[in-house]
């Protein structure tokens, strides 16, 4: 009877362990699937934002089409680079819109650096135009946000002509919230520029990782000091390596934010300070635990044999 009870208990434990293992595996697979689906949802949403195009202006058959795309945003220089492609339509165009019939000038707002002039009967090439950003501060990274206002009107042979303009974004590090209106045959756009969701996710991950590593080093230092382990060189090497690795890790932040940004004050500065303090404390306490070196005395001689 006792043998049967032992066998039943063993079988019950085996079944319980099998069920626990199966449940753990299922939970891990569900977590991985949820993470993958969440990542795909974020990526598709960001791709949709980049593919979005805002259009404003006249739909008359005789007009000037302007296709503008944000190529890159430089928060440090407080400007964005706008690639402008101009296409005349209707009676204003030659060779299917390759060149204008008369001298064409695009008049821009003060935030856009200079007007654009295209000679008659000459092929029109795309032009990169800097646009000044206003508001915001780069030290608010990764939560910094800016504004850009741009206005484009067209003058052909000295006379204003209708304009139709579309604006899109090609910079994966920033997202744009654009509003377009028409003002006296000119297209006017107001864009709110902020960091993209991928940058925000990665920046938050960086700050979380910095704090997690800091807590790990503090726990390790507390263990070494509390257990009186002395100078444990592998642990000290790991702590010192973490101190320098975080500096390199911080420099991988997308957009290369300057030192002194919000990322630094929320995580990096504190992480470096606490880890350095922990290394110093562990070394000082370790040296005290090791004590002074033991001096070796002179060799003892055997008086009977004369051997040492």
CSV table of C-alpha atoms in Angstrom, one decimal:
chain,number,residue,atom,x,y,z
A,1,UNK,CA,0.0,0.0,0.0
A,2,UNK,CA,2.7,2.6,0.8
A,3,UNK,CA,4.4,1.8,-2.5
A,4,UNK,CA,1.2,2.5,-4.4
A,5,UNK,CA,0.8,5.8,-2.6
A,6,UNK,CA,4.3,6.8,-3.4
A,7,UNK,CA,3.8,5.9,-7.1
A,8,UNK,CA,0.6,8.0,-7.1
A,9,UNK,CA,2.3,10.9,-5.5
A,10,UNK,CA,5.1,10.7,-8.0
A,11,UNK,CA,2.7,10.6,-10.9
A,12,UNK,CA,0.7,13.5,-9.5
A,13,UNK,CA,3.9,15.6,-9.2
A,14,UNK,CA,5.0,14.7,-12.7
A,15,UNK,CA,1.6,15.7,-14.1
A,16,UNK,CA,1.7,19.0,-12.1
A,17,UNK,CA,5.2,19.8,-13.4
A,18,UNK,CA,4.2,18.9,-17.0
A,19,UNK,CA,1.1,21.2,-16.7
A,20,UNK,CA,3.2,24.0,-15.2
A,21,UNK,CA,5.8,23.7,-18.0
A,22,UNK,CA,3.1,23.6,-20.7
A,23,UNK,CA,1.3,26.7,-19.1
A,24,UNK,CA,4.6,28.6,-18.9
A,25,UNK,CA,5.4,27.8,-22.5
A,26,UNK,CA,2.0,28.9,-23.6
A,27,UNK,CA,2.3,32.2,-21.7
A,28,UNK,CA,5.7,32.8,-23.2
A,29,UNK,CA,4.4,32.2,-26.7
A,30,UNK,CA,1.4,34.5,-26.1
A,31,UNK,CA,3.7,37.2,-24.7
A,32,UNK,CA,5.9,37.0,-27.8
A,33,UNK,CA,3.0,37.0,-30.2
A,34,UNK,CA,1.5,40.1,-28.4
A,35,UNK,CA,4.9,41.9,-28.6
A,36,UNK,CA,5.2,41.1,-32.3
A,37,UNK,CA,1.6,42.2,-33.1
A,38,UNK,CA,2.1,45.4,-31.0
A,39,UNK,CA,5.3,46.1,-32.9
A,40,UNK,CA,3.6,45.6,-36.3
A,41,UNK,CA,0.7,47.8,-35.3
A,42,UNK,CA,3.1,50.6,-34.3
A,43,UNK,CA,5.1,50.2,-37.5
A,44,UNK,CA,2.0,50.2,-39.7
A,45,UNK,CA,0.8,53.3,-37.9
A,46,UNK,CA,4.1,55.1,-38.4
A,47,UNK,CA,4.2,54.0,-42.0
A,48,UNK,CA,0.7,55.4,-42.6
A,49,UNK,CA,1.8,58.7,-41.0
A,50,UNK,CA,4.8,58.9,-43.4
A,51,UNK,CA,2.6,58.1,-46.4
A,52,UNK,CA,0.1,60.8,-45.5
A,53,UNK,CA,-0.1,63.7,-47.8
A,54,UNK,CA,-1.8,67.1,-47.2
A,55,UNK,CA,-3.0,69.0,-50.2
A,56,UNK,CA,-4.2,72.6,-50.5
A,57,UNK,CA,-4.8,75.0,-53.3
A,58,UNK,CA,-6.7,75.5,-56.6
A,59,UNK,CA,-8.0,72.7,-58.8
A,60,UNK,CA,-8.1,74.9,-61.9
A,61,UNK,CA,-6.8,73.2,-65.1
A,62,UNK,CA,-4.3,76.1,-65.6
A,63,UNK,CA,-2.2,76.1,-62.4
A,64,UNK,CA,1.2,75.4,-60.9
A,65,UNK,CA,1.6,72.1,-59.0
A,66,UNK,CA,4.1,72.0,-56.1
A,67,UNK,CA,5.0,68.7,-54.6
A,68,UNK,CA,7.0,69.2,-51.4
A,69,UNK,CA,8.5,66.5,-49.1
A,70,UNK,CA,10.3,67.0,-45.8
A,71,UNK,CA,13.7,65.2,-46.3
A,72,UNK,CA,15.2,65.7,-42.9
A,73,UNK,CA,14.6,67.7,-39.7
A,74,UNK,CA,17.6,69.2,-37.9
A,75,UNK,CA,16.5,70.1,-34.5
A,76,UNK,CA,20.0,71.4,-33.5
A,77,UNK,CA,20.0,73.9,-36.5
A,78,UNK,CA,16.3,74.5,-36.0
A,79,UNK,CA,15.4,73.9,-39.6
A,80,UNK,CA,13.9,71.3,-41.9
A,81,UNK,CA,14.9,70.6,-45.5
A,82,UNK,CA,12.0,70.7,-47.9
A,83,UNK,CA,12.5,69.1,-51.4
A,84,UNK,CA,10.3,71.0,-53.8
A,85,UNK,CA,9.3,69.8,-57.3
A,86,UNK,CA,7.4,72.2,-59.5
A,87,UNK,CA,5.2,71.2,-62.4
A,88,UNK,CA,3.2,73.7,-64.6
A,89,UNK,CA,-0.2,72.6,-65.8
A,90,UNK,CA,-2.4,73.6,-68.7
A,91,UNK,CA,-1.4,76.6,-70.7
A,92,UNK,CA,1.4,77.3,-68.3
A,93,UNK,CA,3.3,74.2,-69.3
A,94,UNK,CA,5.6,73.0,-72.1
A,95,UNK,CA,6.6,69.4,-72.9
A,96,UNK,CA,4.0,68.0,-70.5
A,97,UNK,CA,5.0,70.1,-67.6
A,98,UNK,CA,8.8,69.9,-67.9
A,99,UNK,CA,9.3,73.6,-68.4
A,100,UNK,CA,7.2,76.8,-68.1
A,101,UNK,CA,6.0,78.9,-71.0
A,102,UNK,CA,7.2,82.1,-69.2
A,103,UNK,CA,9.6,82.9,-66.4
A,104,UNK,CA,8.1,81.4,-63.2
A,105,UNK,CA,8.8,82.6,-59.7
A,106,UNK,CA,7.6,80.9,-56.5
A,107,UNK,CA,7.2,83.5,-53.7
A,108,UNK,CA,7.6,82.1,-50.2
A,109,UNK,CA,7.1,83.2,-46.7
A,110,UNK,CA,9.9,84.6,-44.5
A,111,UNK,CA,10.5,81.2,-42.8
A,112,UNK,CA,11.5,79.8,-46.2
A,113,UNK,CA,14.9,80.9,-47.3
A,114,UNK,CA,14.4,82.8,-50.5
A,115,UNK,CA,12.1,82.7,-53.5
A,116,UNK,CA,12.6,80.2,-56.3
A,117,UNK,CA,12.9,81.3,-60.0
A,118,UNK,CA,12.6,79.0,-63.0
A,119,UNK,CA,13.4,80.4,-66.5
A,120,UNK,CA,11.0,80.0,-69.4
A,121,UNK,CA,11.5,77.1,-71.8
A,122,UNK,CA,14.1,75.5,-69.3
A,123,UNK,CA,13.7,72.2,-67.6
A,124,UNK,CA,12.6,72.5,-64.0
A,125,UNK,CA,14.7,70.5,-61.5
A,126,UNK,CA,13.8,69.7,-57.9
A,127,UNK,CA,15.2,72.1,-55.3
A,128,UNK,CA,16.0,71.6,-51.6
A,129,UNK,CA,14.8,74.5,-49.5
A,130,UNK,CA,15.6,75.1,-45.8
A,131,UNK,CA,12.6,76.1,-43.7
A,132,UNK,CA,13.1,77.6,-40.2
A,133,UNK,CA,11.5,75.9,-37.2
A,134,UNK,CA,10.0,77.9,-34.3
A,135,UNK,CA,9.1,77.1,-30.8
A,136,UNK,CA,10.4,74.1,-28.7
A,137,UNK,CA,13.9,73.3,-27.5
A,138,UNK,CA,16.1,70.4,-28.4
A,139,UNK,CA,17.0,69.8,-24.8
A,140,UNK,CA,13.4,68.6,-24.3
A,141,UNK,CA,14.4,65.4,-26.2
A,142,UNK,CA,12.6,63.0,-26.7
A,143,UNK,CA,9.5,65.1,-26.0
A,144,UNK,CA,10.6,68.2,-28.0
A,145,UNK,CA,8.2,69.7,-30.6
A,146,UNK,CA,8.4,72.5,-33.1
A,147,UNK,CA,6.3,74.5,-35.5
A,148,UNK,CA,6.9,75.4,-39.2
A,149,UNK,CA,4.9,77.8,-41.3
A,150,UNK,CA,5.4,77.9,-45.1
A,151,UNK,CA,3.6,79.7,-47.9
A,152,UNK,CA,4.0,79.3,-51.6
A,153,UNK,CA,2.6,81.5,-54.3
A,154,UNK,CA,3.4,81.5,-58.0
A,155,UNK,CA,4.0,84.4,-60.4
A,156,UNK,CA,4.2,83.7,-64.1
A,157,UNK,CA,5.3,86.6,-66.4
A,158,UNK,CA,4.6,89.0,-63.6
A,159,UNK,CA,1.1,87.9,-62.9
A,160,UNK,CA,-0.1,85.7,-60.0
A,161,UNK,CA,-1.4,82.3,-61.0
A,162,UNK,CA,-3.3,79.6,-59.1
A,163,UNK,CA,-1.2,77.1,-57.0
A,164,UNK,CA,-1.9,73.6,-55.8
A,165,UNK,CA,0.6,72.2,-53.3
A,166,UNK,CA,0.9,68.9,-51.5
A,167,UNK,CA,3.2,68.3,-48.5
A,168,UNK,CA,4.5,64.9,-47.2
A,169,UNK,CA,7.1,63.7,-44.8
A,170,UNK,CA,10.1,61.4,-45.5
A,171,UNK,CA,12.0,61.8,-42.2
A,172,UNK,CA,11.5,58.6,-40.2
A,173,UNK,CA,12.8,60.3,-37.0
A,174,UNK,CA,10.0,62.9,-36.9
A,175,UNK,CA,6.3,63.1,-37.5
A,176,UNK,CA,4.3,65.9,-38.9
A,177,UNK,CA,0.8,67.1,-38.1
A,178,UNK,CA,0.0,69.4,-41.1
A,179,UNK,CA,-2.9,71.8,-41.8
A,180,UNK,CA,-3.2,73.4,-45.3
A,181,UNK,CA,-5.3,76.4,-46.3
A,182,UNK,CA,-5.5,78.8,-49.3
A,183,UNK,CA,-4.8,82.5,-49.0
A,184,UNK,CA,-5.0,84.7,-52.1
A,185,UNK,CA,-4.1,81.9,-54.6
A,186,UNK,CA,-1.2,80.9,-52.3
A,187,UNK,CA,-1.0,77.6,-50.5
A,188,UNK,CA,-0.3,78.0,-46.7
A,189,UNK,CA,0.8,75.1,-44.5
A,190,UNK,CA,1.2,75.0,-40.7
A,191,UNK,CA,3.1,71.9,-39.5
A,192,UNK,CA,3.6,70.7,-35.9
A,193,UNK,CA,6.9,68.7,-35.9
A,194,UNK,CA,7.6,66.2,-33.1
A,195,UNK,CA,9.6,63.0,-32.6
A,196,UNK,CA,8.2,59.9,-34.2
A,197,UNK,CA,6.7,57.1,-32.2
A,198,UNK,CA,9.7,54.8,-32.8
A,199,UNK,CA,12.1,57.5,-31.4
A,200,UNK,CA,9.8,57.9,-28.3
A,201,UNK,CA,9.7,54.1,-27.7
A,202,UNK,CA,13.4,53.7,-28.1
A,203,UNK,CA,14.2,56.7,-25.8
A,204,UNK,CA,11.8,55.4,-23.1
A,205,UNK,CA,13.5,52.0,-23.4
A,206,UNK,CA,16.9,53.6,-23.1
A,207,UNK,CA,15.9,55.4,-19.9
A,208,UNK,CA,14.3,52.2,-18.5
A,209,UNK,CA,17.4,50.2,-19.3
A,210,UNK,CA,19.7,52.7,-17.7
A,211,UNK,CA,17.7,52.6,-14.5
A,212,UNK,CA,17.5,48.8,-14.6
A,213,UNK,CA,21.2,48.4,-14.9
A,214,UNK,CA,21.8,51.0,-12.2
A,215,UNK,CA,19.6,49.0,-9.8
A,216,UNK,CA,21.4,45.8,-10.7
A,217,UNK,CA,24.8,47.4,-9.9
A,218,UNK,CA,23.4,48.8,-6.6
A,219,UNK,CA,22.1,45.3,-5.7
A,220,UNK,CA,25.4,43.7,-6.5
A,221,UNK,CA,27.4,46.3,-4.5
A,222,UNK,CA,25.0,45.9,-1.6
A,223,UNK,CA,25.6,42.1,-1.7
A,224,UNK,CA,29.4,42.5,-1.8
A,225,UNK,CA,29.5,44.9,1.0
A,226,UNK,CA,26.9,43.2,3.2
A,227,UNK,CA,28.5,39.7,2.8
A,228,UNK,CA,32.0,41.1,3.3
A,229,UNK,CA,33.3,39.6,0.1
A,230,UNK,CA,36.4,41.8,-0.2
A,231,UNK,CA,37.8,42.7,-3.5
A,232,UNK,CA,35.9,40.6,-6.0
A,233,UNK,CA,37.5,41.5,-9.3
A,234,UNK,CA,35.0,40.0,-11.7
A,235,UNK,CA,32.2,41.9,-10.0
A,236,UNK,CA,34.2,45.1,-10.0
A,237,UNK,CA,35.0,44.6,-13.7
A,238,UNK,CA,31.3,44.2,-14.5
A,239,UNK,CA,30.4,47.4,-12.6
A,240,UNK,CA,33.2,49.5,-14.2
A,241,UNK,CA,32.2,48.1,-17.7
A,242,UNK,CA,28.6,49.1,-17.0
A,243,UNK,CA,29.7,52.6,-16.2
A,244,UNK,CA,31.4,53.1,-19.5
A,245,UNK,CA,28.9,51.0,-21.5
A,246,UNK,CA,26.1,53.4,-20.5
A,247,UNK,CA,28.0,56.3,-22.0
A,248,UNK,CA,28.3,54.5,-25.3
A,249,UNK,CA,24.7,53.4,-25.1
A,250,UNK,CA,23.5,57.0,-24.5
A,251,UNK,CA,25.3,58.1,-27.7
A,252,UNK,CA,23.2,55.7,-29.8
A,253,UNK,CA,20.0,57.8,-29.1
A,254,UNK,CA,18.4,58.5,-32.4
A,255,UNK,CA,18.7,62.1,-33.5
A,256,UNK,CA,22.0,62.6,-31.6
A,257,UNK,CA,20.5,64.8,-28.8
A,258,UNK,CA,23.0,67.2,-27.1
A,259,UNK,CA,24.3,66.6,-23.6
A,260,UNK,CA,22.0,68.1,-21.0
A,261,UNK,CA,18.7,67.0,-22.6
A,262,UNK,CA,15.8,65.6,-20.7
A,263,UNK,CA,17.0,62.1,-21.4
A,264,UNK,CA,20.2,62.9,-19.4
A,265,UNK,CA,18.4,64.4,-16.4
A,266,UNK,CA,15.8,61.7,-16.2
A,267,UNK,CA,18.2,58.7,-16.4
A,268,UNK,CA,21.8,59.0,-17.7
A,269,UNK,CA,23.3,61.5,-15.2
A,270,UNK,CA,21.8,59.6,-12.3
A,271,UNK,CA,22.8,56.2,-13.6
A,272,UNK,CA,26.4,57.3,-14.1
A,273,UNK,CA,26.6,59.0,-10.7
A,274,UNK,CA,25.1,56.0,-8.7
A,275,UNK,CA,27.2,53.4,-10.5
A,276,UNK,CA,30.4,55.4,-10.0
A,277,UNK,CA,29.5,55.8,-6.3
A,278,UNK,CA,28.8,52.1,-6.0
A,279,UNK,CA,32.1,51.1,-7.5
A,280,UNK,CA,34.0,53.5,-5.2
A,281,UNK,CA,32.2,52.2,-2.1
A,282,UNK,CA,32.8,48.5,-3.0
A,283,UNK,CA,36.5,49.1,-3.6
A,284,UNK,CA,37.0,51.1,-0.4
A,285,UNK,CA,35.2,48.5,1.7
A,286,UNK,CA,36.9,45.6,-0.1
A,287,UNK,CA,40.3,47.1,0.7
A,288,UNK,CA,39.4,47.4,4.3
A,289,UNK,CA,38.2,43.8,4.4
A,290,UNK,CA,41.4,42.5,2.7
A,291,UNK,CA,43.6,44.3,5.3
A,292,UNK,CA,47.3,44.9,5.1
A,293,UNK,CA,49.4,42.3,3.3
A,294,UNK,CA,50.7,39.5,5.5
A,295,UNK,CA,54.5,39.6,6.0
A,296,UNK,CA,56.3,36.3,5.5
A,297,UNK,CA,58.9,35.5,8.2
A,298,UNK,CA,62.4,34.0,7.7
A,299,UNK,CA,62.5,30.3,6.9
A,300,UNK,CA,62.7,28.0,9.9
A,301,UNK,CA,65.8,25.8,10.2
A,302,UNK,CA,65.9,22.3,11.6
A,303,UNK,CA,68.7,22.1,14.1
A,304,UNK,CA,69.2,18.4,13.9
A,305,UNK,CA,69.7,18.0,10.2
A,306,UNK,CA,70.7,21.6,9.3
A,307,UNK,CA,68.0,21.6,6.6
A,308,UNK,CA,65.6,24.5,6.2
